[in-house]
mmCIF file of N, CA and C in Angstrom:
data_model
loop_
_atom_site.group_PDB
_atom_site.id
_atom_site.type_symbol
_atom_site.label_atom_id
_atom_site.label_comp_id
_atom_site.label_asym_id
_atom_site.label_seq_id
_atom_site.Cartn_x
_atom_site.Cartn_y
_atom_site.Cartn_z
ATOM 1 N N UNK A 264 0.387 8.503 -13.609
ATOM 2 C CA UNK A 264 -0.244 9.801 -13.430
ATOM 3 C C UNK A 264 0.820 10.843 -13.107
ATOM 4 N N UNK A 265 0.603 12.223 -13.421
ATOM 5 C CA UNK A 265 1.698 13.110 -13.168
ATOM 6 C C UNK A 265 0.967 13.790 -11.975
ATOM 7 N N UNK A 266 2.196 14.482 -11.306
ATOM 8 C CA UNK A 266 1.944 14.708 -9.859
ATOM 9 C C UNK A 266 0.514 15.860 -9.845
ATOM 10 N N UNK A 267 0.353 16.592 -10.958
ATOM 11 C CA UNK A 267 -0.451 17.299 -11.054
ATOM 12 C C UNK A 267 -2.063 17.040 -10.870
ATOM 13 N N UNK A 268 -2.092 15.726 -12.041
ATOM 14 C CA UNK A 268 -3.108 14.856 -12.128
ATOM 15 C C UNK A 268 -3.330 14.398 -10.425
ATOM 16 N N UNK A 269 -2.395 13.677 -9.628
ATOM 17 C CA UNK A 269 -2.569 13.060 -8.595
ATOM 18 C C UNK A 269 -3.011 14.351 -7.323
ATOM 19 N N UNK A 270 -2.965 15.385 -7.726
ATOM 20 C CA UNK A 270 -3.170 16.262 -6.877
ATOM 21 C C UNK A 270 -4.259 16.853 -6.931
ATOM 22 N N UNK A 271 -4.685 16.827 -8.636
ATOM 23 C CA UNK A 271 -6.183 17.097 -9.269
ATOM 24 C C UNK A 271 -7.443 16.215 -8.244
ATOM 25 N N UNK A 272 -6.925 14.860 -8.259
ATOM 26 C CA UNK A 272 -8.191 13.433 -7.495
ATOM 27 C C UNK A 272 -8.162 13.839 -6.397
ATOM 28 N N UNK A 273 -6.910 14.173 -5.491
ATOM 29 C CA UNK A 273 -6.978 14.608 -4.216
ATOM 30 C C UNK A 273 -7.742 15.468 -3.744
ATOM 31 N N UNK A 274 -7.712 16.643 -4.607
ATOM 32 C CA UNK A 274 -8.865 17.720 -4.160
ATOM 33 C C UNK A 274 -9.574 17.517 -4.851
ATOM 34 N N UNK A 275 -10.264 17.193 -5.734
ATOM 35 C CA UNK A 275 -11.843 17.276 -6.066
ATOM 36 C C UNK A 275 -11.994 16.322 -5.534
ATOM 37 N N UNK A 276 -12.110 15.141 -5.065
ATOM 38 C CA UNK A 276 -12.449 14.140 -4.122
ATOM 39 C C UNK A 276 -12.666 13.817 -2.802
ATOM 40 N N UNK A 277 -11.725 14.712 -1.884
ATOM 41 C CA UNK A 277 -11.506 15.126 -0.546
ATOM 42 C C UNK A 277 -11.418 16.340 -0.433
ATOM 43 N N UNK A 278 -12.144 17.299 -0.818
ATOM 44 C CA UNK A 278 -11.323 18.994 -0.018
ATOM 45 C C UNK A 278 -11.997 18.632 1.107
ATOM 46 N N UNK A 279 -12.409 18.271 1.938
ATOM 47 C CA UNK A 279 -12.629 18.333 3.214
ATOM 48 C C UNK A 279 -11.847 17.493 4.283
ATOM 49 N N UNK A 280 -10.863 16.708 3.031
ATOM 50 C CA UNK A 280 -9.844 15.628 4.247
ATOM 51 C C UNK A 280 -8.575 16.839 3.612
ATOM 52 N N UNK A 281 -8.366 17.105 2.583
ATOM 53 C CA UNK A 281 -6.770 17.556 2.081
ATOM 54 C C UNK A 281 -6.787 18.994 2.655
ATOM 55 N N UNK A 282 -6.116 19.183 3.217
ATOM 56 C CA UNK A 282 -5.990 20.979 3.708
ATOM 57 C C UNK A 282 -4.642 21.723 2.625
ATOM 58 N N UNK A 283 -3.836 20.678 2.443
ATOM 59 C CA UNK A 283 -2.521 21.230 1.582
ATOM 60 C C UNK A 283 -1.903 20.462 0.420
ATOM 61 N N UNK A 284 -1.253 20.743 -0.474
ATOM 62 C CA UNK A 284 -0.830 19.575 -1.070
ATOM 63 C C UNK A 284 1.006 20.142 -1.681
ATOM 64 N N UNK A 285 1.940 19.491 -2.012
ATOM 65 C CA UNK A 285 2.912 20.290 -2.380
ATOM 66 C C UNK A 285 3.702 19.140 -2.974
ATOM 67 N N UNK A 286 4.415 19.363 -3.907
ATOM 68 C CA UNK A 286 5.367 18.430 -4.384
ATOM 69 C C UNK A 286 7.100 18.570 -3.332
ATOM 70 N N UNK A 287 7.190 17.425 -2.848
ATOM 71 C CA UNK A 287 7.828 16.901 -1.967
ATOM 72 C C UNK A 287 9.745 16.758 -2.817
ATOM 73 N N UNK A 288 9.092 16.173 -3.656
ATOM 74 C CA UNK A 288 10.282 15.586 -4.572
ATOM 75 C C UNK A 288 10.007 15.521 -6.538
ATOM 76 N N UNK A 289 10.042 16.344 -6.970
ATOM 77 C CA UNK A 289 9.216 16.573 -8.305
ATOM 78 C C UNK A 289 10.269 15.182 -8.938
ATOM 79 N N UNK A 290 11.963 15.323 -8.878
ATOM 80 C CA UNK A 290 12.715 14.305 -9.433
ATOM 81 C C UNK A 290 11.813 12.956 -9.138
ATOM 82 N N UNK A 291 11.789 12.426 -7.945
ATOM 83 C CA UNK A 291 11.659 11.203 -7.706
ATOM 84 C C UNK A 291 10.178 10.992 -7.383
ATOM 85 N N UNK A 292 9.245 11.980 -8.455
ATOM 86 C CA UNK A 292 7.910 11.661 -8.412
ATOM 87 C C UNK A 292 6.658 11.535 -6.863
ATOM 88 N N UNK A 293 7.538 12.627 -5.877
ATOM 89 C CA UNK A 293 6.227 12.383 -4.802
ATOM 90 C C UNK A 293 5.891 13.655 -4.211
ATOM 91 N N UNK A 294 4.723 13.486 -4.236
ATOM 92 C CA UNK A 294 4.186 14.636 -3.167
ATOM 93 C C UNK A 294 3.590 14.536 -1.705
ATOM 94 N N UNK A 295 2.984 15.683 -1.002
ATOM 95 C CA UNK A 295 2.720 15.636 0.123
ATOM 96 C C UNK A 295 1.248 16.120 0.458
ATOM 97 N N UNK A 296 0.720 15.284 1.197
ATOM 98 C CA UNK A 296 -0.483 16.083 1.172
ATOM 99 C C UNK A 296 -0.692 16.041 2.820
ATOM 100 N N UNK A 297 -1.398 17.467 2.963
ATOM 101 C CA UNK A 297 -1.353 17.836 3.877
ATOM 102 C C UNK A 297 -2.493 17.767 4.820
ATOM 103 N N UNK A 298 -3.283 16.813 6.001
ATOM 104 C CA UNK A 298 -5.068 16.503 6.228
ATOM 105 C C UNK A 298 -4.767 17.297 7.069
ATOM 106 N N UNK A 299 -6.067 17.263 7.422
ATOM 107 C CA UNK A 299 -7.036 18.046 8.025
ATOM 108 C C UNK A 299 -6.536 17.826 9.669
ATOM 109 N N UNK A 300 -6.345 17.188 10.188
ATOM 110 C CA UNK A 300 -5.367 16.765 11.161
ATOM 111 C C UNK A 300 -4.110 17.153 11.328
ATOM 112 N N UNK A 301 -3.685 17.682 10.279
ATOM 113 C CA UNK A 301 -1.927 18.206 10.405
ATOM 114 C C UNK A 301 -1.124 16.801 10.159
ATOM 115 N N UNK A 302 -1.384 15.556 9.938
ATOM 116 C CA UNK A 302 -1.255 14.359 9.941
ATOM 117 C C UNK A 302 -0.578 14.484 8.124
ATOM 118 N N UNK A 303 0.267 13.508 7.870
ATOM 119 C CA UNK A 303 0.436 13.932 6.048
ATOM 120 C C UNK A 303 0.874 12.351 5.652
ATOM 121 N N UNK A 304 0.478 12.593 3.934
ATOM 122 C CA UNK A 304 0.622 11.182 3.262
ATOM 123 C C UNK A 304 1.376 11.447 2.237
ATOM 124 N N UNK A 305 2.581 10.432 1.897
ATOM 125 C CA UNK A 305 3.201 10.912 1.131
ATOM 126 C C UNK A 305 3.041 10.135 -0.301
ATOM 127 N N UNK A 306 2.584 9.870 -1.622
ATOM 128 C CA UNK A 306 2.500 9.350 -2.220
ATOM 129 C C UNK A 306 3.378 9.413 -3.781
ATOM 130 N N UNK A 307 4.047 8.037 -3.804
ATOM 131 C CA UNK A 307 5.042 8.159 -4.600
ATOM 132 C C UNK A 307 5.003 7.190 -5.886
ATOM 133 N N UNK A 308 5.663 7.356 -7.308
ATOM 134 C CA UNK A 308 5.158 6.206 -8.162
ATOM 135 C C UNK A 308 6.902 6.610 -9.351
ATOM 136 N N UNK A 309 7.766 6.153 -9.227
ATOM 137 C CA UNK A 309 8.589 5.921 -9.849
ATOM 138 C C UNK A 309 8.248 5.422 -11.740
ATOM 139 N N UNK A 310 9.309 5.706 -12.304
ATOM 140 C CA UNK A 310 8.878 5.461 -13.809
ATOM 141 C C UNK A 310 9.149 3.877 -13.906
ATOM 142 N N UNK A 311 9.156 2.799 -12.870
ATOM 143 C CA UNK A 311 9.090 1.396 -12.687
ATOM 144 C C UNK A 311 7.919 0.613 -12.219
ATOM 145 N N UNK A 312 7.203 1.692 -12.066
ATOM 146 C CA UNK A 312 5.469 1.203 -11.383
ATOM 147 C C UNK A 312 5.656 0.690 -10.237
ATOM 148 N N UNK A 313 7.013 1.198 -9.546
ATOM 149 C CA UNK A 313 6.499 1.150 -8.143
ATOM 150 C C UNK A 313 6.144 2.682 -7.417
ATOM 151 N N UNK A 314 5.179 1.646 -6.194
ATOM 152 C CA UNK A 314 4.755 3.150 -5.905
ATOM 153 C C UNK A 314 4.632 2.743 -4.240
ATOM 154 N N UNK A 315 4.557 3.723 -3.554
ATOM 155 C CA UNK A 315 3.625 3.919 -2.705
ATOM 156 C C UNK A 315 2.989 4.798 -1.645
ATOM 157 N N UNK A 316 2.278 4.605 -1.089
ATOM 158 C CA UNK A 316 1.585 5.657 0.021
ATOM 159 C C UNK A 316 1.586 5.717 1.362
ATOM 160 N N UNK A 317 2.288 6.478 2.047
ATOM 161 C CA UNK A 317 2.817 6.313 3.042
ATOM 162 C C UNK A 317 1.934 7.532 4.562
ATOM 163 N N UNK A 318 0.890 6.951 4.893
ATOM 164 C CA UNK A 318 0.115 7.874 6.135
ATOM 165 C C UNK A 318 0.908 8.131 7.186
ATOM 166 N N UNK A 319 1.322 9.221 8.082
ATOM 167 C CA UNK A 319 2.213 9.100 9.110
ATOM 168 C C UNK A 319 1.228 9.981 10.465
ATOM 169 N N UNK A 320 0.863 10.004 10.727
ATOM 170 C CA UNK A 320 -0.464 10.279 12.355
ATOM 171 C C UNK A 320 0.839 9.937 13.165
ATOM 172 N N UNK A 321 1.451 11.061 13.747
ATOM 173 C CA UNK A 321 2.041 11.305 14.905
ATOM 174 C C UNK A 321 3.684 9.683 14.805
ATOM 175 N N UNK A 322 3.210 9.060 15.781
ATOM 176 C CA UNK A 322 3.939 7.538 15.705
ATOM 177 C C UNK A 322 3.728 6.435 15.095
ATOM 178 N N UNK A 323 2.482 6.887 14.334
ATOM 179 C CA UNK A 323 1.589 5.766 14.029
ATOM 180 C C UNK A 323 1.795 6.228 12.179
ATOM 181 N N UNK A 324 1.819 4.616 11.827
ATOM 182 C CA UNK A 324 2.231 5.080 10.311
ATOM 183 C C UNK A 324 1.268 3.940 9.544
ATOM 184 N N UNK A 325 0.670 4.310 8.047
ATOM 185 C CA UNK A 325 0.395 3.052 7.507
ATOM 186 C C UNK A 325 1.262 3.081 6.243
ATOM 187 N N UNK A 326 1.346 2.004 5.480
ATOM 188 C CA UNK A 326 1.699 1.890 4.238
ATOM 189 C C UNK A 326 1.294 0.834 3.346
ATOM 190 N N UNK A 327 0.685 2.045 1.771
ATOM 191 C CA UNK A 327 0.178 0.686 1.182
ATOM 192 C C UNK A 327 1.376 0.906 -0.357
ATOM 193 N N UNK A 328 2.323 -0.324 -0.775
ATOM 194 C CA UNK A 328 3.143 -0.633 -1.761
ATOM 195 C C UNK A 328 3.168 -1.259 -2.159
ATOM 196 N N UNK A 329 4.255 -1.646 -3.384
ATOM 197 C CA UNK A 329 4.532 -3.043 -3.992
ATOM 198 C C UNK A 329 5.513 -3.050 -3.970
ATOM 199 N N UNK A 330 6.583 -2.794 -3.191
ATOM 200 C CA UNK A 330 8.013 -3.623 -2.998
ATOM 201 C C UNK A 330 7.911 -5.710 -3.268
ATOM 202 N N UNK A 331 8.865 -5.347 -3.656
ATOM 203 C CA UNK A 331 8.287 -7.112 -4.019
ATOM 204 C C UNK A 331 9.740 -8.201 -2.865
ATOM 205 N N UNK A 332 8.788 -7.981 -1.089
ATOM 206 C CA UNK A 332 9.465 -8.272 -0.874
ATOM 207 C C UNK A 332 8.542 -8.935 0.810
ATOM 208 N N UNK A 333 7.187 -9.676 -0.110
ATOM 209 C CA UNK A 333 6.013 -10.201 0.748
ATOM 210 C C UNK A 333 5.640 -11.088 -0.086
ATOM 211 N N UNK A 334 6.350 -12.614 -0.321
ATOM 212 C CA UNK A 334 5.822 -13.368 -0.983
ATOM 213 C C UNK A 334 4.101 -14.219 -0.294
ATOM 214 N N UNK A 335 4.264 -13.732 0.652
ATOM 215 C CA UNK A 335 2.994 -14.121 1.676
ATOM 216 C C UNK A 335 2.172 -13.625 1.695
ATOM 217 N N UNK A 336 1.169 -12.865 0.952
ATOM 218 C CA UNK A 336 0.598 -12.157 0.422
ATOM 219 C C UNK A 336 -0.149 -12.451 -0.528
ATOM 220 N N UNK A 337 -1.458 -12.717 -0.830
ATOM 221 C CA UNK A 337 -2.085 -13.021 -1.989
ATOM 222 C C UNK A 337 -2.048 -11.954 -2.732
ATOM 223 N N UNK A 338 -2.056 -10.871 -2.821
ATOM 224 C CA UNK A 338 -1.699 -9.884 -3.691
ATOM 225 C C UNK A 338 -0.121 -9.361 -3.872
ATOM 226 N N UNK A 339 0.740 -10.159 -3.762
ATOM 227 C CA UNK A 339 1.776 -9.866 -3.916
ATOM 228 C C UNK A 339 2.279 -9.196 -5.509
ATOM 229 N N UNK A 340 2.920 -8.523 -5.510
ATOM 230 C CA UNK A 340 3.864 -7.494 -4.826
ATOM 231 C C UNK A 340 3.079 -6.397 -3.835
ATOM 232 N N UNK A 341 1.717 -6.429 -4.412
ATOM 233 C CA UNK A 341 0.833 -4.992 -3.600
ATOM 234 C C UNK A 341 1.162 -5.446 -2.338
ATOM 235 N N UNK A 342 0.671 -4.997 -1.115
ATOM 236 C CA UNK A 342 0.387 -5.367 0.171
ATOM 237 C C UNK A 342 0.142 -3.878 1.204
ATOM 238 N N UNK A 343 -0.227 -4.160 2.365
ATOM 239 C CA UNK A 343 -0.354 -2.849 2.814
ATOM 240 C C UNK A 343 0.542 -3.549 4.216
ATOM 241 N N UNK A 344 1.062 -1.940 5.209
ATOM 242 C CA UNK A 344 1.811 -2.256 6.556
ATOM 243 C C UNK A 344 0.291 -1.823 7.246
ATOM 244 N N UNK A 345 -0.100 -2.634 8.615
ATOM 245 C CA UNK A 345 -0.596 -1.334 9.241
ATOM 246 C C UNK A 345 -0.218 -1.083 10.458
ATOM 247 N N UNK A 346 -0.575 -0.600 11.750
ATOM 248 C CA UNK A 346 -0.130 0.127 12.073
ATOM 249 C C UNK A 346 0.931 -0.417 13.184
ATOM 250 N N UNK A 347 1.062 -1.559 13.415
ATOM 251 C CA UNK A 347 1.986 -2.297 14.040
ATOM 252 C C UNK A 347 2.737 -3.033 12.714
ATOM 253 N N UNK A 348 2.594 -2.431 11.891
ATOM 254 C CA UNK A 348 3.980 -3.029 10.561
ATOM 255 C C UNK A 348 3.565 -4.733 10.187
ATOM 256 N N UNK A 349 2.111 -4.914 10.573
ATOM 257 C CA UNK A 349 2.154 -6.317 9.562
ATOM 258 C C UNK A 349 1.748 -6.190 8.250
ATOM 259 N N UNK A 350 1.754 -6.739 8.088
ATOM 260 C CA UNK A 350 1.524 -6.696 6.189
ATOM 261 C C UNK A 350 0.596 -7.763 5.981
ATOM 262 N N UNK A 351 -0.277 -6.839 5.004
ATOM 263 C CA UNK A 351 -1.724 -7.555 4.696
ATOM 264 C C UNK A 351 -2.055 -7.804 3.169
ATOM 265 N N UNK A 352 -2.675 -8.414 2.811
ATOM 266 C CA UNK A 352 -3.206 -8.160 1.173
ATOM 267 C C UNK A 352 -3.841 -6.506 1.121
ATOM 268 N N UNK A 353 -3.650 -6.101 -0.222
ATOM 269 C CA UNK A 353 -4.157 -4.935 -0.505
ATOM 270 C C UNK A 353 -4.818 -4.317 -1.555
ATOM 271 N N UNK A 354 -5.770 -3.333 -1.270
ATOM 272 C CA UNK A 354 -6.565 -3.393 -2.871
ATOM 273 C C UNK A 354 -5.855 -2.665 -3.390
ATOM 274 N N UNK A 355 -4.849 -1.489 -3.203
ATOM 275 C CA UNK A 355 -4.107 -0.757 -4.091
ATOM 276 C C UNK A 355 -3.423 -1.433 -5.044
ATOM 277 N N UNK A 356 -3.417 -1.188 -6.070
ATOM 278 C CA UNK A 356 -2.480 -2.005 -7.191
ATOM 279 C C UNK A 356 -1.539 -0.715 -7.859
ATOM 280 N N UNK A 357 -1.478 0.659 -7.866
ATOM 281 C CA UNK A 357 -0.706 1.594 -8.436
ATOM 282 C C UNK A 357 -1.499 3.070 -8.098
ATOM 283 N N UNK A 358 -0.982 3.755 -8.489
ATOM 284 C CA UNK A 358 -1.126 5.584 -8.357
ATOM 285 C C UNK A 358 -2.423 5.758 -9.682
ATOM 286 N N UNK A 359 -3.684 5.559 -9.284
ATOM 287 C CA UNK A 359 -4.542 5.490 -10.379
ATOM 288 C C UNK A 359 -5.846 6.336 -9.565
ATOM 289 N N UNK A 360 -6.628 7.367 -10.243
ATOM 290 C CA UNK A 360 -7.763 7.647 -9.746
ATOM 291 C C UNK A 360 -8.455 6.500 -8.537
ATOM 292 N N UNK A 361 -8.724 5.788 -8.989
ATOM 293 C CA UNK A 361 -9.287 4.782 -7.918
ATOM 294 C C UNK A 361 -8.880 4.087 -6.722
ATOM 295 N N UNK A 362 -7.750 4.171 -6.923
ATOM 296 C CA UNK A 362 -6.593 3.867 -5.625
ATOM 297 C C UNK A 362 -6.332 4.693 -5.131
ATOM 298 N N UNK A 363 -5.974 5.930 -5.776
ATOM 299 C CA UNK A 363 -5.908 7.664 -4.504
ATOM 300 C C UNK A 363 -6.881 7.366 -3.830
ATOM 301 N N UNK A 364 -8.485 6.986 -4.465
ATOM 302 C CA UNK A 364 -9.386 7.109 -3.838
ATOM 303 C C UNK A 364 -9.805 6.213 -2.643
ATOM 304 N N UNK A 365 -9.605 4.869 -2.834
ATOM 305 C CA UNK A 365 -8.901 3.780 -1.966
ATOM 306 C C UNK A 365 -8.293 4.325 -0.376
ATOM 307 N N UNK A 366 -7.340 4.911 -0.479
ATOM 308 C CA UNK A 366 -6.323 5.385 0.156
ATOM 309 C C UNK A 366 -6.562 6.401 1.302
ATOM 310 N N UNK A 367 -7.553 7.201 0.716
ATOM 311 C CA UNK A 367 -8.097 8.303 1.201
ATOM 312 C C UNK A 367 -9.499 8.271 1.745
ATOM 313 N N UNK A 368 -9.858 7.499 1.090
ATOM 314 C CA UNK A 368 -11.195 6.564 1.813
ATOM 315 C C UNK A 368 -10.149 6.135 3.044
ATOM 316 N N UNK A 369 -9.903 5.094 3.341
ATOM 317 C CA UNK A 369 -9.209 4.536 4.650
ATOM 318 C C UNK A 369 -9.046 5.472 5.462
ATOM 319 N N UNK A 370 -7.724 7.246 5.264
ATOM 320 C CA UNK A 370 -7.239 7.481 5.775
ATOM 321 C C UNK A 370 -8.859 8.467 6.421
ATOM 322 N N UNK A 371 -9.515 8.544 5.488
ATOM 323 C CA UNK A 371 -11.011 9.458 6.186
ATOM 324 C C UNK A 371 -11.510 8.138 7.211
ATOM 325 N N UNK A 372 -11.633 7.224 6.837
ATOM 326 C CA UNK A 372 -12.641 6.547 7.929
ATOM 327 C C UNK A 372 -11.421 6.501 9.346
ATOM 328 N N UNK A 373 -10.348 6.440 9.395
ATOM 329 C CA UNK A 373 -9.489 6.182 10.546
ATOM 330 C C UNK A 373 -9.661 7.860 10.993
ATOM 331 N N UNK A 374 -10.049 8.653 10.604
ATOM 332 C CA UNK A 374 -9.665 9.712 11.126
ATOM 333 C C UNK A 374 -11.171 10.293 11.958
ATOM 334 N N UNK A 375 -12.315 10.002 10.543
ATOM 335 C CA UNK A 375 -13.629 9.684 11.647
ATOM 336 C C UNK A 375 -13.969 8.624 12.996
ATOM 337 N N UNK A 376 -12.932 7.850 12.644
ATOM 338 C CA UNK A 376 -13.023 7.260 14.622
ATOM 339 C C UNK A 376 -12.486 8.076 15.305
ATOM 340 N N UNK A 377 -12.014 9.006 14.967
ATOM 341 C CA UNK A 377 -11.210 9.941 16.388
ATOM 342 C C UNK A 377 -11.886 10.584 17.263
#
């Protein structure tokens, strides 16, 4: 997806979680989006199909990627960190309508417990 496209799902899907959005790094394919919290996710997808999405809330960070470097993992290469950095299986598989949506689903329900 081009950063445009990925910025397209973001807001018609969430304008009520995305307050901003901006390209971060146009070379190395990532942008920034900016919640509703002041809280930001950075989501990235290289021309190697790796990618990933990176939530950062103050000290507290999640990440869902495919570094291929969690053979422990039933979804390996995917996997997600959370917020104490273990690594879990993950439904993200790449930068696709349905996985922004994935992503942003999560980062809305963690933000409705607040």
């Amino acid at each position: 997806m081009t950063l445009e496209e990925v910025s397209q799902v973001c807001m018609e899907k969430f304008p009520n979680l995305v307050k901003q959005i901006y390209i971060q790094d146009a070379r190395r394919n990532r942008i920034r989006l900016i919640l509703v919290d002041d809280s930001f996710l950075d989501i990235h997808q290289n021309p190697n199909q790796r990618y990933s999405y990176h939530w950062q809330q103050g000290d507290i960070s999640y990440r869902f990627n495919n570094a291929p470097h969690y053979d422990q993992v039933e979804t390996t290469p995917h996997h997600f960190h959370d917020q104490d950095n273990n690594v879990h299986d993950s439904p993200v598989l790449g930068v696709t309508p349905s996985d922004i949506t994935v992503v942003l689903r999560f980062v809305d329900s963690h933000l409705s417990k607040k």
